[in-house]
């Protein structure tokens, strides 16, 4: 059974600090997605990582994918309060020609304190 | 405006009732998905459809049914066979393979 594990599950950090969220998965895949969810809201797409070594950056967030280690990271630089949310990684477990089927991690709740 | 709409936003169901959640998209996406989210947990896939008139079970399909008669619409019925249906239900769509899934605003279902 595929497992997608995020850690930490809860992260409280000070504004201005850096931190990394980890996403490990147990099956072969070269497609991984990061989403953000605000309380009571839907999911917003952050990053799509489609190959080994892929790195994407948007503002204070940077995501990377190492398919050999089955690991993705979401790095937060100089955190600000607006980044407070729950962050999910999701692994695509179907071969590309068969479509798009995601398995989600449990989510990391991020709280940035001023 | 292109997007995904879900209705209703809140839904209350009595024991033994079937209820249908609506999901519509005007993004011209081929694939559509239904997920369930329980408090403090990630999303779990209920059903997905990659083309009209075809759909596949996800990881937790028992007690749910879907149809895909039109490209724009993918309604989910929560049947009385679903023993613990209280959850947040999210519909998503994507253009096709390896593409980002875009999510609707969700329906919060509560069993009374």
Tab-separated table of C-alpha atoms in Angstrom:
chain	number	residue	atom	x	y	z
A	1	UNK	CA	0.000	0.000	0.000
A	2	UNK	CA	1.314	3.409	-0.929
A	3	UNK	CA	2.198	5.658	1.975
A	4	UNK	CA	2.798	9.377	1.736
A	5	UNK	CA	4.253	10.730	4.942
A	6	UNK	CA	4.741	14.367	5.792
A	7	UNK	CA	6.738	15.701	8.659
A	8	UNK	CA	6.382	17.560	10.751
A	9	UNK	CA	2.605	17.404	11.049
A	10	UNK	CA	2.569	20.634	13.012
A	11	UNK	CA	5.068	23.441	12.767
A	12	UNK	CA	5.086	26.610	14.807
A	13	UNK	CA	7.733	29.062	13.730
A	14	UNK	CA	8.737	32.648	14.282
A	15	UNK	CA	8.482	35.234	11.565
A	16	UNK	CA	11.727	35.610	9.670
A	17	UNK	CA	12.923	32.068	10.294
A	18	UNK	CA	13.574	29.317	7.755
A	19	UNK	CA	12.236	25.787	7.856
A	20	UNK	CA	11.655	22.725	5.681
A	21	UNK	CA	8.667	20.400	5.384
A	22	UNK	CA	9.425	16.879	4.199
A	23	UNK	CA	7.302	14.541	2.109
A	24	UNK	CA	8.362	10.892	1.820
A	25	UNK	CA	6.546	8.352	-0.305
A	26	UNK	CA	6.810	4.595	-0.624
A	27	UNK	CA	6.337	3.874	-4.329
A	28	UNK	CA	7.954	4.867	-7.584
A	29	UNK	CA	6.649	8.137	-8.931
A	30	UNK	CA	8.135	11.099	-10.733
A	31	UNK	CA	5.200	13.438	-10.269
A	32	UNK	CA	4.492	15.261	-7.057
A	33	UNK	CA	2.267	18.197	-6.182
A	34	UNK	CA	2.144	20.674	-3.307
A	35	UNK	CA	-1.085	22.339	-2.217
A	36	UNK	CA	-2.043	24.923	0.380
A	37	UNK	CA	-5.300	24.927	2.366
A	38	UNK	CA	-6.554	27.777	4.546
A	39	UNK	CA	-8.951	26.871	7.391
A	40	UNK	CA	-12.381	25.902	6.094
A	41	UNK	CA	-11.323	26.524	2.505
A	42	UNK	CA	-10.481	24.501	-0.561
A	43	UNK	CA	-7.022	23.565	-1.847
A	44	UNK	CA	-4.830	25.915	-3.839
A	45	UNK	CA	-2.144	24.525	-6.117
A	46	UNK	CA	1.386	25.669	-5.245
A	47	UNK	CA	3.838	23.543	-7.204
A	48	UNK	CA	3.914	20.756	-9.764
A	49	UNK	CA	7.150	18.724	-9.820
A	50	UNK	CA	7.364	16.429	-12.822
A	51	UNK	CA	10.870	15.006	-12.864
A	52	UNK	CA	13.803	14.023	-10.706
A	53	UNK	CA	15.729	17.078	-9.594
A	54	UNK	CA	12.861	19.466	-10.314
A	55	UNK	CA	12.971	22.653	-8.303
A	56	UNK	CA	10.272	25.322	-8.297
A	57	UNK	CA	10.185	28.608	-6.392
A	58	UNK	CA	7.420	31.086	-5.726
A	59	UNK	CA	8.054	33.924	-3.312
A	60	UNK	CA	9.245	32.536	0.036
A	61	UNK	CA	8.463	28.926	-0.889
A	62	UNK	CA	10.699	26.523	-2.776
A	63	UNK	CA	9.881	22.902	-3.595
A	64	UNK	CA	12.172	20.154	-4.823
A	65	UNK	CA	11.842	16.522	-5.836
A	66	UNK	CA	14.306	13.640	-5.506
A	67	UNK	CA	12.637	10.621	-7.081
A	68	UNK	CA	15.488	8.276	-6.216
A	69	UNK	CA	15.150	9.070	-2.510
A	70	UNK	CA	11.338	9.288	-2.902
A	71	UNK	CA	11.481	12.626	-1.145
A	72	UNK	CA	10.151	16.090	-1.765
A	73	UNK	CA	10.857	19.154	0.331
A	74	UNK	CA	9.028	22.431	0.755
A	75	UNK	CA	11.410	25.067	2.053
A	76	UNK	CA	10.149	28.236	3.692
A	77	UNK	CA	12.450	31.242	3.707
A	78	UNK	CA	11.988	34.154	6.123
A	79	UNK	CA	8.476	33.126	7.112
A	80	UNK	CA	5.689	35.683	7.326
A	81	UNK	CA	2.306	35.379	9.024
A	82	UNK	CA	0.472	35.068	5.677
A	83	UNK	CA	2.105	31.692	5.144
A	84	UNK	CA	0.110	30.206	8.018
A	85	UNK	CA	-1.953	27.377	6.484
A	86	UNK	CA	-1.971	23.608	6.028
A	87	UNK	CA	0.351	22.298	3.335
A	88	UNK	CA	-0.245	18.988	1.563
A	89	UNK	CA	1.956	16.990	-0.723
A	90	UNK	CA	0.365	14.536	-3.148
A	91	UNK	CA	1.966	11.791	-5.219
A	92	UNK	CA	0.667	10.707	-8.601
A	93	UNK	CA	0.625	6.913	-8.654
A	94	UNK	CA	-0.565	6.200	-12.204
A	95	UNK	CA	1.750	5.853	-15.185
A	96	UNK	CA	1.487	9.055	-17.181
A	97	UNK	CA	-0.383	7.460	-20.060
A	98	UNK	CA	-3.113	6.232	-17.730
A	99	UNK	CA	-4.019	9.548	-16.180
A	100	UNK	CA	-3.665	11.326	-12.918
A	101	UNK	CA	-4.457	9.714	-9.544
A	102	UNK	CA	-3.182	11.444	-6.424
A	103	UNK	CA	-2.467	10.077	-2.960
A	104	UNK	CA	-2.229	12.822	-0.353
A	105	UNK	CA	-0.132	13.155	2.745
A	106	UNK	CA	-1.822	14.020	6.042
A	107	UNK	CA	-0.803	17.656	5.808
A	108	UNK	CA	1.502	19.950	7.761
A	109	UNK	CA	-0.149	22.682	9.801
A	110	UNK	CA	2.080	25.750	9.728
A	111	UNK	CA	1.632	28.577	12.215
A	112	UNK	CA	3.884	31.611	11.862
A	113	UNK	CA	4.114	33.711	14.999
A	114	UNK	CA	5.041	37.369	15.019
B	1	UNK	CA	-14.945	33.401	-15.199
B	2	UNK	CA	-13.680	29.839	-15.525
B	3	UNK	CA	-13.792	27.619	-12.496
B	4	UNK	CA	-15.265	24.773	-10.535
B	5	UNK	CA	-18.474	25.185	-8.597
B	6	UNK	CA	-19.871	22.898	-5.942
B	7	UNK	CA	-23.293	23.030	-4.371
B	8	UNK	CA	-24.577	23.188	-1.830
B	9	UNK	CA	-21.915	24.644	0.444
B	10	UNK	CA	-23.487	22.988	3.502
B	11	UNK	CA	-25.699	19.916	3.480
B	12	UNK	CA	-27.468	18.125	6.279
B	13	UNK	CA	-28.607	14.553	5.891
B	14	UNK	CA	-30.810	12.397	8.009
B	15	UNK	CA	-29.910	8.797	8.645
B	16	UNK	CA	-31.015	6.556	5.773
B	17	UNK	CA	-31.229	9.328	3.177
B	18	UNK	CA	-29.380	9.507	-0.105
B	19	UNK	CA	-28.022	12.946	-1.000
B	20	UNK	CA	-26.389	14.239	-4.171
B	21	UNK	CA	-23.538	16.746	-4.264
B	22	UNK	CA	-23.141	18.809	-7.396
B	23	UNK	CA	-19.857	19.569	-9.162
B	24	UNK	CA	-19.688	21.644	-12.352
B	25	UNK	CA	-16.670	22.975	-14.232
B	26	UNK	CA	-16.399	25.301	-17.227
B	27	UNK	CA	-12.660	24.828	-17.709
B	28	UNK	CA	-13.122	22.279	-20.499
B	29	UNK	CA	-11.202	19.759	-18.421
B	30	UNK	CA	-11.443	16.095	-19.340
B	31	UNK	CA	-10.776	14.607	-15.913
B	32	UNK	CA	-12.798	15.089	-12.749
B	33	UNK	CA	-12.364	13.763	-9.219
B	34	UNK	CA	-14.149	13.479	-5.892
B	35	UNK	CA	-12.283	13.519	-2.578
B	36	UNK	CA	-13.317	13.264	1.018
B	37	UNK	CA	-11.492	15.137	3.806
B	38	UNK	CA	-11.978	14.313	7.476
B	39	UNK	CA	-10.858	16.750	10.209
B	40	UNK	CA	-7.098	16.917	10.561
B	41	UNK	CA	-6.503	14.497	7.710
B	42	UNK	CA	-5.466	14.511	4.093
B	43	UNK	CA	-7.738	13.914	1.138
B	44	UNK	CA	-8.881	10.450	0.103
B	45	UNK	CA	-10.049	9.675	-3.425
B	46	UNK	CA	-13.634	8.449	-3.793
B	47	UNK	CA	-14.148	8.290	-7.582
B	48	UNK	CA	-12.531	9.736	-10.669
B	49	UNK	CA	-13.438	10.098	-14.307
B	50	UNK	CA	-11.045	10.705	-17.170
B	51	UNK	CA	-13.639	10.961	-19.950
B	52	UNK	CA	-17.386	11.276	-20.336
B	53	UNK	CA	-19.379	8.123	-19.607
B	54	UNK	CA	-16.450	6.478	-17.848
B	55	UNK	CA	-15.362	6.522	-14.205
B	56	UNK	CA	-13.267	4.465	-11.803
B	57	UNK	CA	-13.425	3.738	-8.098
B	58	UNK	CA	-10.897	5.389	-5.864
B	59	UNK	CA	-9.709	4.189	-2.489
B	60	UNK	CA	-12.960	4.676	-0.555
B	61	UNK	CA	-15.792	4.197	-3.082
B	62	UNK	CA	-18.062	2.073	-0.891
B	63	UNK	CA	-21.338	3.849	-0.137
B	64	UNK	CA	-20.889	6.386	-2.940
B	65	UNK	CA	-21.956	6.542	-6.581
B	66	UNK	CA	-21.217	8.909	-9.459
B	67	UNK	CA	-22.199	9.597	-13.054
B	68	UNK	CA	-20.447	11.432	-15.889
B	69	UNK	CA	-23.012	12.089	-18.576
B	70	UNK	CA	-21.579	15.492	-19.508
B	71	UNK	CA	-18.022	16.745	-19.611
B	72	UNK	CA	-18.880	19.658	-17.327
B	73	UNK	CA	-20.660	17.728	-14.597
B	74	UNK	CA	-19.659	14.993	-12.131
B	75	UNK	CA	-22.286	14.601	-9.392
B	76	UNK	CA	-21.620	12.459	-6.322
B	77	UNK	CA	-24.383	10.595	-4.501
B	78	UNK	CA	-23.798	9.664	-0.893
B	79	UNK	CA	-26.014	6.659	-0.261
B	80	UNK	CA	-27.435	5.317	2.970
B	81	UNK	CA	-24.843	2.553	2.737
B	82	UNK	CA	-22.120	5.060	3.644
B	83	UNK	CA	-22.011	4.635	7.405
B	84	UNK	CA	-19.987	7.673	8.328
B	85	UNK	CA	-20.596	10.335	5.684
B	86	UNK	CA	-19.955	13.454	7.773
B	87	UNK	CA	-16.971	15.105	6.070
B	88	UNK	CA	-15.800	17.855	3.746
B	89	UNK	CA	-16.202	16.810	0.094
B	90	UNK	CA	-13.994	18.323	-2.565
B	91	UNK	CA	-14.369	18.055	-6.311
B	92	UNK	CA	-11.425	18.644	-8.629
B	93	UNK	CA	-10.701	18.690	-12.337
B	94	UNK	CA	-7.649	18.604	-14.575
B	95	UNK	CA	-6.880	18.906	-18.258
B	96	UNK	CA	-5.401	15.451	-18.418
B	97	UNK	CA	-2.362	13.422	-17.599
B	98	UNK	CA	0.217	14.897	-15.236
B	99	UNK	CA	-1.632	18.127	-14.943
B	100	UNK	CA	-2.461	20.050	-11.815
B	101	UNK	CA	-5.827	19.267	-10.291
B	102	UNK	CA	-7.880	22.364	-9.552
B	103	UNK	CA	-10.284	22.177	-6.645
B	104	UNK	CA	-13.775	23.493	-6.097
B	105	UNK	CA	-14.814	25.275	-2.879
B	106	UNK	CA	-16.169	22.089	-1.267
B	107	UNK	CA	-19.384	20.845	0.339
B	108	UNK	CA	-19.564	20.205	4.048
B	109	UNK	CA	-21.916	17.285	4.728
B	110	UNK	CA	-23.271	16.607	8.199
B	111	UNK	CA	-25.415	13.663	9.227
B	112	UNK	CA	-28.029	14.554	11.813
